[in-house]
Coordinates of C-alpha atoms and ligand atoms in Angstrom, one line a residue:
M28 CA -40.4 -68.5 -4.1
P29 CA -43.2 -69.7 -6.5
I30 CA -43.4 -67.3 -9.7
E31 CA -47.3 -67.6 -9.6
K32 CA -47.1 -65.3 -6.5
F33 CA -45.8 -62.5 -8.6
S34 CA -47.1 -60.4 -11.6
R35 CA -44.9 -59.1 -14.2
E36 CA -44.7 -55.3 -14.2
K37 CA -43.0 -52.8 -16.7
V38 CA -40.7 -49.9 -15.8
L39 CA -42.1 -46.7 -16.8
S40 CA -39.3 -44.5 -15.5
V41 CA -36.0 -44.3 -13.9
H42 CA -34.6 -41.2 -12.2
R43 CA -31.0 -41.0 -10.9
W44 CA -30.4 -38.9 -8.0
T45 CA -26.6 -39.7 -7.3
G46 CA -24.3 -42.4 -8.6
N47 CA -25.8 -44.9 -6.1
L48 CA -29.4 -43.5 -5.4
F49 CA -32.1 -44.1 -7.9
S50 CA -36.0 -44.1 -8.0
F51 CA -38.2 -46.1 -10.6
T52 CA -41.7 -46.5 -11.3
L53 CA -43.6 -49.5 -12.4
T54 CA -47.0 -50.4 -13.8
R55 CA -49.6 -51.1 -11.0
P56 CA -51.7 -54.1 -11.5
A57 CA -55.4 -53.7 -10.3
H58 CA -55.2 -56.3 -7.8
F59 CA -52.1 -54.5 -5.8
K60 CA -53.7 -52.9 -3.0
F61 CA -51.6 -51.3 -0.2
S62 CA -51.8 -48.8 2.7
A63 CA -49.3 -45.9 2.9
G64 CA -46.2 -47.1 4.8
Q65 CA -46.3 -50.7 3.4
F66 CA -43.8 -52.4 1.3
A67 CA -43.8 -54.5 -2.0
R68 CA -41.5 -57.6 -2.6
I69 CA -39.9 -57.1 -6.0
G70 CA -38.1 -59.9 -8.0
L71 CA -35.5 -59.8 -10.5
K72 CA -34.3 -62.6 -12.6
V73 CA -30.5 -63.1 -12.1
G74 CA -29.7 -66.1 -14.4
D75 CA -32.3 -68.7 -13.7
E76 CA -32.9 -67.5 -10.2
L77 CA -35.5 -65.1 -9.0
V78 CA -34.0 -62.7 -6.4
V79 CA -36.4 -60.8 -4.2
R80 CA -36.1 -57.7 -2.1
A81 CA -38.5 -55.6 0.0
Y82 CA -39.2 -52.1 -1.1
S83 CA -41.4 -49.5 0.6
V84 CA -43.8 -48.0 -1.8
V85 CA -43.1 -44.1 -2.4
S86 CA -46.3 -43.4 -4.3
S87 CA -49.7 -43.0 -2.7
P88 CA -52.3 -45.7 -2.5
F89 CA -54.2 -43.7 -5.0
D90 CA -51.5 -43.5 -7.7
E91 CA -51.8 -45.5 -11.0
K92 CA -48.1 -46.2 -10.8
L93 CA -45.9 -47.8 -8.1
E94 CA -42.7 -45.8 -7.2
F95 CA -39.7 -47.1 -5.4
F96 CA -36.5 -45.4 -4.0
S97 CA -33.2 -47.6 -4.1
I98 CA -29.6 -47.4 -3.3
V99 CA -27.0 -49.6 -5.0
V100 CA -25.5 -51.9 -2.3
P101 CA -21.9 -52.6 -3.2
D102 CA -21.6 -56.3 -4.6
G103 CA -25.3 -56.7 -3.8
A104 CA -26.8 -59.5 -6.1
F105 CA -29.9 -57.5 -6.3
T106 CA -29.2 -53.7 -6.5
S107 CA -26.0 -54.1 -8.6
N108 CA -28.3 -55.8 -11.4
L109 CA -31.3 -53.4 -10.6
Q110 CA -29.0 -50.3 -11.3
H111 CA -29.0 -51.0 -15.0
L112 CA -32.7 -50.8 -15.0
K113 CA -34.3 -49.1 -18.3
V114 CA -37.8 -48.0 -19.2
G115 CA -39.6 -50.9 -20.8
D116 CA -37.8 -53.6 -18.7
E117 CA -39.9 -56.0 -16.6
L118 CA -39.6 -56.7 -12.9
Y119 CA -41.7 -59.2 -10.8
L120 CA -44.1 -57.8 -8.1
E121 CA -45.5 -60.0 -5.5
K122 CA -49.2 -59.8 -5.6
I123 CA -49.7 -58.7 -1.9
P124 CA -48.0 -55.9 0.1
Y125 CA -46.5 -56.3 3.6
G126 CA -45.6 -54.2 6.7
F127 CA -47.2 -52.6 9.7
L128 CA -45.6 -49.1 9.6
T129 CA -49.0 -47.5 8.9
L130 CA -50.9 -44.8 10.8
A131 CA -53.7 -47.2 11.1
R132 CA -51.8 -49.2 13.8
Y133 CA -52.1 -46.2 16.2
Q134 CA -55.1 -46.3 18.6
L135 CA -53.6 -44.4 21.7
P136 CA -52.5 -41.7 22.1
L137 CA -55.0 -40.1 19.8
P138 CA -53.4 -38.6 16.7
Q139 CA -52.0 -35.1 17.2
D140 CA -48.3 -34.7 16.5
L141 CA -46.6 -37.0 14.0
W142 CA -42.9 -37.2 13.7
L143 CA -41.5 -39.1 10.6
L144 CA -37.7 -39.8 11.1
A145 CA -35.9 -41.3 8.2
T146 CA -32.4 -42.0 7.1
G147 CA -31.4 -42.6 3.4
T148 CA -33.8 -44.7 1.4
G149 CA -36.0 -45.0 4.6
L150 CA -37.8 -41.8 3.5
A151 CA -39.8 -43.9 1.1
P152 CA -42.9 -44.8 3.2
F153 CA -43.2 -41.3 4.5
I154 CA -43.4 -39.8 1.1
S155 CA -46.3 -42.2 0.6
M156 CA -48.0 -41.3 3.8
L157 CA -47.6 -37.5 3.1
Q158 CA -49.5 -38.0 -0.3
D159 CA -52.7 -39.3 1.6
F160 CA -55.1 -36.5 2.7
D161 CA -56.0 -38.9 5.7
T162 CA -52.4 -38.0 7.2
W163 CA -53.1 -34.3 6.9
T164 CA -56.6 -34.4 8.4
K165 CA -55.6 -36.7 11.3
Y166 CA -52.7 -34.7 12.6
A167 CA -52.4 -31.2 13.7
R168 CA -48.7 -31.2 13.3
I169 CA -46.3 -33.0 11.0
Y170 CA -42.5 -33.0 11.2
L171 CA -40.6 -34.8 8.4
V172 CA -36.9 -35.3 9.6
Y173 CA -34.6 -36.8 7.0
S174 CA -31.0 -37.6 7.7
V175 CA -28.4 -38.2 4.8
R176 CA -24.7 -38.1 4.8
T177 CA -24.2 -35.3 2.2
Q178 CA -26.4 -32.6 0.6
S179 CA -26.4 -34.4 -2.8
E180 CA -28.2 -37.4 -1.0
L181 CA -31.1 -35.2 -0.2
A182 CA -33.4 -36.9 -2.7
Y183 CA -37.1 -35.9 -3.0
V184 CA -36.8 -32.3 -1.6
E185 CA -38.7 -30.7 -4.3
R186 CA -41.2 -33.4 -4.3
I187 CA -41.5 -32.7 -0.5
Q188 CA -42.1 -29.0 -1.1
Q189 CA -44.6 -29.8 -3.7
I190 CA -46.6 -32.2 -1.6
A191 CA -46.5 -29.6 1.3
A192 CA -47.9 -27.1 -1.0
T193 CA -50.6 -29.4 -2.3
F194 CA -51.8 -31.4 0.5
G195 CA -50.8 -29.1 3.4
E196 CA -52.5 -26.0 1.9
G197 CA -54.5 -24.4 4.8
H198 CA -52.9 -26.9 7.3
G199 CA -50.0 -24.8 8.6
G200 CA -48.6 -27.5 10.9
F201 CA -45.8 -29.1 8.6
R202 CA -42.0 -28.8 8.9
F203 CA -39.5 -30.3 6.8
I204 CA -36.2 -30.8 8.7
P205 CA -33.2 -32.0 6.8
V206 CA -30.0 -33.3 8.7
V207 CA -26.8 -33.7 6.9
T208 CA -24.4 -35.5 9.1
R209 CA -21.1 -35.1 7.0
D210 CA -21.6 -31.3 6.4
P211 CA -20.5 -29.3 9.4
D212 CA -22.0 -26.3 7.8
A213 CA -25.6 -27.7 7.7
A214 CA -28.0 -26.3 10.1
L215 CA -28.3 -29.8 11.8
H216 CA -25.5 -32.2 11.3
E217 CA -25.4 -34.5 14.2
R218 CA -27.0 -38.0 14.2
L219 CA -30.7 -38.3 15.2
P220 CA -30.2 -39.8 18.6
V221 CA -27.8 -37.1 19.5
L222 CA -30.2 -34.3 18.2
I223 CA -33.0 -35.9 20.3
S224 CA -30.9 -36.1 23.6
S225 CA -29.6 -32.6 23.0
G226 CA -33.0 -31.1 22.5
E227 CA -31.7 -29.7 19.2
L228 CA -34.3 -31.6 17.1
E229 CA -37.1 -30.2 19.1
Q230 CA -35.8 -26.8 18.9
A231 CA -35.6 -26.9 15.2
A232 CA -39.2 -28.2 14.9
G233 CA -40.5 -25.6 17.5
A234 CA -42.2 -28.5 19.2
E235 CA -41.6 -31.1 22.1
F236 CA -42.0 -34.9 22.3
N237 CA -45.1 -35.4 24.5
P238 CA -46.1 -38.9 25.5
A239 CA -49.6 -38.1 25.7
T240 CA -49.9 -36.7 22.0
T241 CA -46.9 -37.8 20.0
H242 CA -46.6 -40.5 17.3
V243 CA -43.1 -41.1 16.2
M244 CA -42.3 -43.4 13.0
L245 CA -38.7 -44.4 12.3
C246 CA -37.3 -45.8 9.1
G247 CA -33.9 -46.5 7.7
N248 CA -30.4 -47.7 8.9
P249 CA -31.2 -50.5 11.6
Q250 CA -28.6 -49.1 13.9
M251 CA -30.3 -45.7 13.6
V252 CA -33.6 -47.3 14.5
D253 CA -32.3 -49.0 17.6
D254 CA -30.3 -45.9 18.7
T255 CA -33.1 -43.4 18.2
R256 CA -35.6 -45.7 19.7
A257 CA -33.4 -45.6 23.0
A258 CA -33.1 -42.0 22.8
L259 CA -36.9 -41.5 22.4
K260 CA -37.5 -44.0 25.3
A261 CA -35.2 -41.9 27.4
R262 CA -37.5 -38.8 26.7
G263 CA -40.5 -40.8 28.2
L264 CA -41.9 -42.3 24.7
S265 CA -42.8 -45.9 24.5
M266 CA -43.0 -48.4 21.9
N267 CA -46.2 -48.9 20.1
R268 CA -47.6 -52.5 20.9
R269 CA -51.0 -53.7 20.1
G270 CA -52.0 -50.2 19.1
E271 CA -50.8 -48.4 22.2
G272 CA -47.7 -46.4 22.3
N273 CA -45.7 -43.7 20.7
I274 CA -43.1 -45.3 18.6
A275 CA -43.3 -47.4 15.5
V276 CA -40.5 -48.8 13.5
E277 CA -39.2 -50.4 10.4
N278 CA -35.6 -51.5 9.7
Y279 CA -34.8 -50.9 6.0
W280 CA -32.5 -53.7 5.5
Ligands
NAP330 P1 -26.3 -44.6 5.8 O1 -25.1 -45.1 6.6 O2 -27.5 -45.4 6.4 O3 -26.5 -43.1 6.3 C1 -27.8 -42.2 6.1 C2 -27.8 -41.4 7.4 O4 -28.0 -42.3 8.4 C3 -26.7 -40.7 7.6 O5 -27.1 -39.3 8.1 C4 -25.9 -41.4 8.7 O6 -25.2 -40.7 9.5 C5 -27.0 -41.8 9.4 N1 -26.9 -43.0 10.4 C6 -26.1 -44.1 10.2 N2 -26.1 -44.7 11.2 C7 -26.8 -44.1 12.2 C8 -27.0 -44.4 13.7 N3 -26.6 -45.5 14.3 N4 -27.9 -43.5 14.3 C9 -28.3 -42.4 13.7 N5 -27.9 -42.0 12.4 C10 -27.2 -43.0 11.8 O7 -26.2 -44.5 4.5 P2 -27.0 -45.2 3.3 O8 -26.4 -44.4 2.1 O9 -28.6 -44.7 3.3 O10 -26.8 -46.5 3.3 C11 -25.4 -46.9 3.5 C12 -25.4 -48.4 3.1 O11 -26.5 -49.2 3.7 C13 -25.5 -48.8 1.8 O12 -24.3 -48.5 1.1 C14 -25.9 -50.2 1.7 O13 -24.8 -51.1 1.9 C15 -26.7 -50.3 3.0 N6 -28.1 -50.2 2.5 C16 -28.7 -51.4 2.3 C17 -30.1 -51.6 1.9 C18 -30.6 -52.9 1.5 O14 -31.7 -53.1 1.0 N7 -29.8 -53.9 1.6 C19 -30.8 -50.3 1.8 C20 -30.2 -49.1 2.2 C21 -28.8 -49.1 2.6 P3 -23.4 -40.6 9.4 O15 -23.0 -39.8 8.2 O16 -23.1 -40.2 10.8 O17 -23.1 -42.1 9.3

């Protein structure tokens, strides 16, 4: 990967959520424009080699900084180095963003109900979308569903509450629905496809999937994306192709 395709950016902050989950912010160069939901390619020098990985942007397109949410992949060449990141370090940022998990991709059905379904670090693009006023003006109802294994992995909950208070003021149609799969005491603890097939997820949201009005975005574990897509199709929803259809997806790794 030619190094000229990258700019060098400084680490401004690092926040550790758990032993293997952390977020960091980088300086944002003026040329780096993106839409909420897109990802950046970040490079790290490992010896002489530039190792590059894709990361969805957490921050809004209007932020001065770029924020990212990462898991430490055991023995991963990239994240096992990245986890030692400190303020002041430098990372490489590819100059252009990528990805089609953006609300602009939807033409039909017209926007009305938006379901954002994430597992783990797949939450990132949805935090970006929720910090864009366009999302709140387009959709009458927004359901953010976030599945993690344990309570301690529920990162960004306070931030979600702040976003809902700031952007959702007077909106009234936002629900945050956490799912904690390895905690039998959690209000919702089955995997997303099970919750969809049983109707439990809709019950928790107080809403139903409707092929004529619903947009659903999935991001996270690739197996979750496949299984959830199948469960949604069984409920009559269709994949979004060339602008039409209900379901848009992004595998996170
Ligand atoms: P995860 O295994 O993806 O689990 C997060 C949530 O997704 C849990 O609630 C889990 O439920 C659920 N889930 C898993 N498979 C599912 C499926 N087929 N259908 C529905 N829900 C499903 O955990 P993670 O901590 O976010 O990631 C685990 C591993 O993935 C990491 O250790 C890493 O190796 C890899 N990963 C790699 C990257 C990368 O960029 N290379 C990024 C993220 C993660 P259960 O509790 O029932 O499993």
